[in-house]
mmCIF file of C-alpha atoms in Angstrom:
data_model
loop_
_atom_site.group_PDB
_atom_site.id
_atom_site.type_symbol
_atom_site.label_atom_id
_atom_site.label_comp_id
_atom_site.label_asym_id
_atom_site.label_seq_id
_atom_site.Cartn_x
_atom_site.Cartn_y
_atom_site.Cartn_z
ATOM 1 C CA MET A 1 20.131 88.344 16.205
ATOM 2 C CA LYS A 2 21.991 87.043 13.166
ATOM 3 C CA LEU A 3 18.812 87.232 11.065
ATOM 4 C CA SER A 4 18.260 90.824 12.174
ATOM 5 C CA ARG A 5 21.753 91.804 11.046
ATOM 6 C CA ILE A 6 21.201 90.146 7.679
ATOM 7 C CA ALA A 7 17.862 91.927 7.232
ATOM 8 C CA LEU A 8 19.423 95.275 8.181
ATOM 9 C CA ALA A 9 22.295 94.771 5.741
ATOM 10 C CA GLY A 10 19.834 93.839 3.014
ATOM 11 C CA GLY A 11 17.750 96.938 3.694
ATOM 12 C CA VAL A 12 20.799 99.212 3.499
ATOM 13 C CA ALA A 13 21.863 97.580 0.218
ATOM 14 C CA ALA A 14 18.386 97.998 -1.259
ATOM 15 C CA SER A 15 18.297 101.659 -0.243
ATOM 16 C CA THR A 16 21.684 102.221 -1.858
ATOM 17 C CA VAL A 17 20.470 100.668 -5.106
ATOM 18 C CA LEU A 18 17.385 102.871 -5.092
ATOM 19 C CA LEU A 19 19.470 105.992 -4.529
ATOM 20 C CA VAL A 20 21.973 105.136 -7.247
ATOM 21 C CA ALA A 21 19.376 103.946 -9.742
ATOM 22 C CA GLY A 22 16.922 106.766 -9.067
ATOM 23 C CA PRO A 23 15.446 108.482 -12.152
ATOM 24 C CA ALA A 24 17.465 111.313 -13.628
ATOM 25 C CA ALA A 25 15.820 114.704 -13.589
ATOM 26 C CA ALA A 26 13.764 115.265 -16.722
ATOM 27 C CA HIS A 27 14.492 118.331 -18.796
ATOM 28 C CA VAL A 28 13.319 120.143 -21.898
ATOM 29 C CA SER A 29 14.427 118.194 -24.973
ATOM 30 C CA VAL A 30 14.012 118.249 -28.755
ATOM 31 C CA GLN A 31 13.391 115.305 -31.071
ATOM 32 C CA PRO A 32 12.652 115.194 -34.809
ATOM 33 C CA VAL A 33 9.630 113.437 -36.269
ATOM 34 C CA GLY A 34 11.460 110.875 -38.383
ATOM 35 C CA GLU A 35 14.931 112.254 -39.031
ATOM 36 C CA ALA A 36 16.577 115.643 -39.316
ATOM 37 C CA ALA A 37 18.886 115.408 -42.328
ATOM 38 C CA LYS A 38 21.469 118.026 -43.182
ATOM 39 C CA GLY A 39 20.203 120.420 -45.840
ATOM 40 C CA GLY A 40 16.619 119.224 -45.463
ATOM 41 C CA TYR A 41 13.426 120.157 -43.648
ATOM 42 C CA ALA A 42 12.066 118.513 -40.513
ATOM 43 C CA THR A 43 9.347 118.694 -37.891
ATOM 44 C CA LEU A 44 10.703 119.026 -34.361
ATOM 45 C CA ASN A 45 8.960 118.289 -31.076
ATOM 46 C CA PHE A 46 10.063 120.271 -28.036
ATOM 47 C CA LYS A 47 9.130 118.076 -25.090
ATOM 48 C CA VAL A 48 8.495 119.893 -21.805
ATOM 49 C CA PRO A 49 7.987 117.838 -18.630
ATOM 50 C CA ASN A 50 6.769 119.340 -15.366
ATOM 51 C CA GLU A 51 9.361 118.711 -12.648
ATOM 52 C CA ARG A 52 7.510 120.377 -9.778
ATOM 53 C CA ASP A 53 4.926 118.842 -7.459
ATOM 54 C CA GLN A 54 3.240 122.087 -6.453
ATOM 55 C CA ALA A 55 3.472 124.244 -9.613
ATOM 56 C CA SER A 56 2.427 124.121 -13.268
ATOM 57 C CA THR A 57 4.421 125.158 -16.328
ATOM 58 C CA VAL A 58 2.832 128.161 -18.000
ATOM 59 C CA LYS A 59 5.504 129.377 -20.411
ATOM 60 C CA LEU A 60 8.229 128.043 -22.707
ATOM 61 C CA GLU A 61 10.772 130.103 -24.618
ATOM 62 C CA VAL A 62 12.964 128.427 -27.231
ATOM 63 C CA ASN A 63 15.906 130.356 -28.664
ATOM 64 C CA PHE A 64 16.999 129.368 -32.157
ATOM 65 C CA PRO A 65 20.708 129.116 -32.987
ATOM 66 C CA ALA A 66 22.155 132.375 -34.292
ATOM 67 C CA ASP A 67 25.231 130.665 -35.752
ATOM 68 C CA HIS A 68 23.019 128.538 -38.030
ATOM 69 C CA PRO A 69 19.876 130.613 -38.747
ATOM 70 C CA LEU A 70 16.900 128.777 -40.224
ATOM 71 C CA SER A 71 15.072 130.439 -43.102
ATOM 72 C CA SER A 72 11.781 128.692 -42.319
ATOM 73 C CA VAL A 73 10.318 128.221 -38.817
ATOM 74 C CA THR A 74 6.608 127.423 -38.538
ATOM 75 C CA PRO A 75 5.161 126.376 -35.176
ATOM 76 C CA GLN A 76 2.063 124.197 -35.023
ATOM 77 C CA ALA A 77 -0.890 125.530 -33.047
ATOM 78 C CA VAL A 78 -1.180 123.969 -29.586
ATOM 79 C CA PRO A 79 -4.656 124.166 -28.002
ATOM 80 C CA GLY A 80 -4.685 126.419 -24.958
ATOM 81 C CA TRP A 81 -1.352 128.108 -25.757
ATOM 82 C CA ASP A 82 -0.564 131.457 -27.403
ATOM 83 C CA ILE A 83 2.448 131.606 -29.723
ATOM 84 C CA LYS A 84 4.783 134.550 -30.264
ATOM 85 C CA ILE A 85 7.522 134.543 -32.919
ATOM 86 C CA ASP A 86 10.486 136.910 -32.681
ATOM 87 C CA LYS A 87 12.761 137.613 -35.649
ATOM 88 C CA SER A 88 16.125 139.326 -35.912
ATOM 89 C CA LYS A 89 18.210 140.786 -38.723
ATOM 90 C CA LEU A 90 20.922 138.574 -40.121
ATOM 91 C CA ASP A 91 24.507 139.763 -40.330
ATOM 92 C CA LYS A 92 24.857 137.694 -43.480
ATOM 93 C CA PRO A 93 21.700 137.232 -45.614
ATOM 94 C CA LEU A 94 20.680 133.703 -46.584
ATOM 95 C CA GLU A 95 19.908 132.743 -50.167
ATOM 96 C CA VAL A 96 16.997 130.316 -50.405
ATOM 97 C CA HIS A 97 15.541 129.229 -53.748
ATOM 98 C CA GLY A 98 17.050 132.272 -55.437
ATOM 99 C CA LYS A 99 15.742 134.729 -52.848
ATOM 100 C CA LYS A 100 17.730 136.616 -50.222
ATOM 101 C CA ILE A 101 16.521 136.219 -46.637
ATOM 102 C CA THR A 102 17.588 139.145 -44.445
ATOM 103 C CA GLU A 103 15.956 138.063 -41.172
ATOM 104 C CA ALA A 104 15.269 134.794 -39.389
ATOM 105 C CA VAL A 105 13.342 133.543 -36.365
ATOM 106 C CA SER A 106 15.394 134.021 -33.206
ATOM 107 C CA LYS A 107 12.862 132.868 -30.603
ATOM 108 C CA VAL A 108 9.468 131.186 -30.291
ATOM 109 C CA THR A 109 7.473 131.629 -27.080
ATOM 110 C CA TRP A 110 4.471 129.557 -25.980
ATOM 111 C CA THR A 111 2.365 131.069 -23.179
ATOM 112 C CA ALA A 112 -0.512 129.232 -21.501
ATOM 113 C CA ASP A 113 -3.887 130.788 -22.225
ATOM 114 C CA ASP A 114 -6.510 128.410 -20.858
ATOM 115 C CA SER A 115 -4.134 125.472 -20.438
ATOM 116 C CA GLU A 116 -0.942 124.554 -18.556
ATOM 117 C CA ILE A 117 1.383 121.634 -17.880
ATOM 118 C CA ALA A 118 0.276 120.261 -14.532
ATOM 119 C CA PRO A 119 2.500 118.259 -12.151
ATOM 120 C CA GLY A 120 3.066 114.745 -13.447
ATOM 121 C CA TYR A 121 2.424 115.678 -17.096
ATOM 122 C CA PHE A 122 4.367 116.844 -20.131
ATOM 123 C CA GLN A 123 3.539 118.760 -23.313
ATOM 124 C CA GLN A 124 5.020 118.687 -26.805
ATOM 125 C CA PHE A 125 5.367 121.807 -28.951
ATOM 126 C CA PRO A 126 5.822 120.954 -32.674
ATOM 127 C CA VAL A 127 7.735 123.213 -35.075
ATOM 128 C CA SER A 128 8.487 122.763 -38.780
ATOM 129 C CA VAL A 129 11.989 124.019 -39.621
ATOM 130 C CA GLY A 130 14.429 124.223 -42.509
ATOM 131 C CA ALA A 131 16.590 124.267 -44.312
ATOM 132 C CA LEU A 132 18.857 122.563 -41.795
ATOM 133 C CA PRO A 133 22.551 123.454 -42.098
ATOM 134 C CA GLU A 134 24.838 121.211 -44.115
ATOM 135 C CA ASP A 135 27.985 122.191 -42.220
ATOM 136 C CA ALA A 136 26.906 121.189 -38.695
ATOM 137 C CA ASP A 137 26.332 117.919 -36.845
ATOM 138 C CA GLN A 138 23.937 119.341 -34.282
ATOM 139 C CA LEU A 139 21.904 122.390 -33.325
ATOM 140 C CA VAL A 140 21.532 123.750 -29.800
ATOM 141 C CA PHE A 141 18.231 125.340 -28.753
ATOM 142 C CA LYS A 142 18.479 127.152 -25.421
ATOM 143 C CA ALA A 143 15.140 127.015 -23.591
ATOM 144 C CA ILE A 144 13.576 128.777 -20.608
ATOM 145 C CA GLN A 145 10.735 127.158 -18.639
ATOM 146 C CA THR A 146 8.496 129.265 -16.385
ATOM 147 C CA TYR A 147 6.154 127.980 -13.654
ATOM 148 C CA ASP A 148 3.027 129.632 -12.294
ATOM 149 C CA ASN A 149 4.807 130.285 -8.974
ATOM 150 C CA LYS A 150 7.211 132.583 -10.896
ATOM 151 C CA GLU A 151 10.065 130.063 -10.808
ATOM 152 C CA VAL A 152 12.215 130.156 -13.956
ATOM 153 C CA VAL A 153 14.402 127.239 -15.073
ATOM 154 C CA ARG A 154 17.026 127.999 -17.729
ATOM 155 C CA TRP A 155 17.909 125.015 -19.897
ATOM 156 C CA ILE A 156 20.880 126.752 -21.524
ATOM 157 C CA GLU A 157 24.017 124.773 -20.649
ATOM 158 C CA GLU A 158 25.649 123.279 -23.734
ATOM 159 C CA PRO A 159 26.836 119.693 -23.264
ATOM 160 C CA THR A 160 30.432 118.871 -24.173
ATOM 161 C CA GLU A 161 31.416 115.787 -26.143
ATOM 162 C CA GLY A 162 32.609 113.069 -23.805
ATOM 163 C CA GLY A 163 31.747 115.120 -20.711
ATOM 164 C CA GLU A 164 29.075 114.683 -18.089
ATOM 165 C CA GLU A 165 25.599 116.038 -18.704
ATOM 166 C CA PRO A 166 25.164 119.548 -17.245
ATOM 167 C CA ASP A 167 22.632 120.193 -14.492
ATOM 168 C CA SER A 168 20.495 122.279 -16.860
ATOM 169 C CA PRO A 169 21.317 121.008 -20.366
ATOM 170 C CA ALA A 170 20.041 122.825 -23.428
ATOM 171 C CA PRO A 171 17.990 120.816 -25.948
ATOM 172 C CA VAL A 172 20.302 119.436 -28.652
ATOM 173 C CA LEU A 173 19.154 118.279 -32.101
ATOM 174 C CA LYS A 174 21.416 115.705 -33.760
ATOM 175 C CA LEU A 175 21.570 116.023 -37.543
ATOM 176 C CA SER A 176 21.835 112.970 -39.770
ATOM 177 C CA ALA A 177 23.724 112.753 -43.044
ATOM 178 C CA ALA A 178 22.031 114.182 -46.120
ATOM 179 C CA SER A 179 20.113 111.535 -48.069
ATOM 180 C CA ASP A 180 18.598 111.244 -51.535
ATOM 181 C CA ASP A 181 15.294 109.690 -50.478
ATOM 182 C CA HIS A 182 13.660 113.069 -49.801
ATOM 183 C CA HIS A 183 13.182 112.378 -46.085
ATOM 184 C CA GLY A 184 13.848 115.807 -44.710
ATOM 185 C CA GLY A 185 14.889 116.897 -48.213
ATOM 186 C CA SER A 186 14.823 120.402 -49.582
ATOM 187 C CA ALA A 187 11.613 122.189 -50.463
ATOM 188 C CA ALA A 188 12.497 121.952 -54.172
ATOM 189 C CA ASP A 189 12.945 118.173 -53.862
ATOM 190 C CA ASP A 190 9.684 117.862 -51.964
ATOM 191 C CA ALA A 191 7.889 119.917 -54.609
ATOM 192 C CA LYS A 192 9.354 117.764 -57.391
ATOM 193 C CA GLU A 193 8.315 114.612 -55.571
ATOM 194 C CA GLY A 194 4.832 116.064 -55.142
ATOM 195 C CA ASP A 195 4.615 116.841 -58.867
ATOM 196 C CA ASP A 196 5.708 113.288 -59.711
ATOM 197 C CA HIS A 197 3.001 111.873 -57.436
ATOM 198 C CA LYS A 198 0.409 114.155 -59.022
ATOM 199 C CA ALA A 199 1.458 113.055 -62.530
ATOM 200 C CA ALA A 200 1.245 109.402 -61.502
ATOM 201 C CA ASP A 201 -2.173 109.938 -59.927
ATOM 202 C CA THR A 202 -3.407 111.724 -63.088
ATOM 203 C CA ALA A 203 -2.180 108.897 -65.325
ATOM 204 C CA ALA A 204 -3.835 106.306 -63.094
ATOM 205 C CA SER A 205 -7.079 108.290 -63.064
ATOM 206 C CA THR A 206 -7.044 108.581 -66.882
ATOM 207 C CA LYS A 207 -6.426 104.856 -67.206
ATOM 208 C CA GLU A 208 -9.306 104.103 -64.862
ATOM 209 C CA THR A 209 -11.572 106.463 -66.821
ATOM 210 C CA HIS A 210 -10.719 104.765 -70.126
ATOM 211 C CA ALA A 211 -11.257 101.367 -68.558
ATOM 212 C CA ALA A 212 -14.616 102.464 -67.184
ATOM 213 C CA ALA A 213 -15.660 103.869 -70.585
ATOM 214 C CA SER A 214 -14.585 100.657 -72.334
ATOM 215 C CA SER A 215 -16.471 98.576 -69.793
ATOM 216 C CA SER A 216 -19.578 100.743 -70.215
ATOM 217 C CA SER A 217 -19.374 100.424 -74.018
ATOM 218 C CA SER A 218 -19.043 96.653 -73.760
ATOM 219 C CA ASP A 219 -22.040 96.455 -71.438
ATOM 220 C CA THR A 220 -24.153 98.534 -73.852
ATOM 221 C CA THR A 221 -23.200 96.337 -76.819
ATOM 222 C CA ALA A 222 -23.992 93.194 -74.872
ATOM 223 C CA ARG A 223 -27.402 94.526 -73.863
ATOM 224 C CA THR A 224 -28.215 95.526 -77.481
ATOM 225 C CA LEU A 225 -27.257 92.093 -78.841
ATOM 226 C CA GLY A 226 -29.279 90.443 -76.107
ATOM 227 C CA ILE A 227 -32.383 92.442 -76.966
ATOM 228 C CA ILE A 228 -31.952 91.655 -80.677
ATOM 229 C CA GLY A 229 -31.636 87.969 -79.846
ATOM 230 C CA ILE A 230 -34.798 88.035 -77.792
ATOM 231 C CA VAL A 231 -36.723 89.792 -80.585
ATOM 232 C CA ILE A 232 -35.492 87.251 -83.161
ATOM 233 C CA GLY A 233 -36.433 84.395 -80.832
ATOM 234 C CA VAL A 234 -39.934 85.766 -80.289
ATOM 235 C CA ALA A 235 -40.367 86.273 -84.049
ATOM 236 C CA GLY A 236 -39.258 82.688 -84.696
ATOM 237 C CA VAL A 237 -41.737 81.316 -82.220
ATOM 238 C CA ALA A 238 -44.559 83.376 -83.725
ATOM 239 C CA PHE A 239 -43.642 82.239 -87.236
ATOM 240 C CA GLY A 240 -43.680 78.611 -86.116
ATOM 241 C CA VAL A 241 -47.086 78.969 -84.513
ATOM 242 C CA LEU A 242 -48.538 80.575 -87.644
ATOM 243 C CA ALA A 243 -47.070 77.916 -89.898
ATOM 244 C CA GLY A 244 -48.529 75.194 -87.716
ATOM 245 C CA ARG A 245 -51.982 76.744 -87.889
ATOM 246 C CA ARG A 246 -51.823 76.970 -91.698
ATOM 247 C CA ARG A 247 -50.951 73.272 -92.023
ATOM 248 C CA SER A 248 -53.800 72.399 -89.673
ATOM 249 C CA ALA A 249 -56.229 74.426 -91.751
#
């Protein structure tokens, strides 16, 4: 009887631990590839898990922040998904590389064509963005997930600092401090870095070409001297043979 009570108490405790330590509900999130530095460019992955056992995700809508519009938004093609890009006029034009930008991407929508996110799976949707704002520590991307049973989940609740996570939190991108190592740097910095690499590659190629030419010239000279040596050696042998015959005669 005592053992039964102990076993029952242990079972209740184990169940409590499982309930408390159960996995938190997954949600749509955003993560940079590398880092997302202020004032720079970055590639972002919107990760979409399927939370339903009997339905597949067939659509994702990501709304881009209107308070910090991005002048460049380029989604990467995802096999089996169609992509639609919506733009809107800006109240205040952006100036990028000396040009005025009057509209920016407000929403990107991925719709399943011959693919879907089945139960138990997730899908990532990559997007190249920039330039990231210099006067913000984070960007909030409100997302809407649609299932093939017509259910719509709105990941649009903005988390508050120090508060509990909302039931349907919006994807939040944390921005790192601006750096001088060109990771997530501006397009001009990236272009300059690219030019420097090209110049270095050209110099290395020229050096290799000169080295190859010098090596080829040395090989040719060596071959010529070798042939001359052989000819002189043969002539010497012939002269010796003739001289020996004359003495014998």
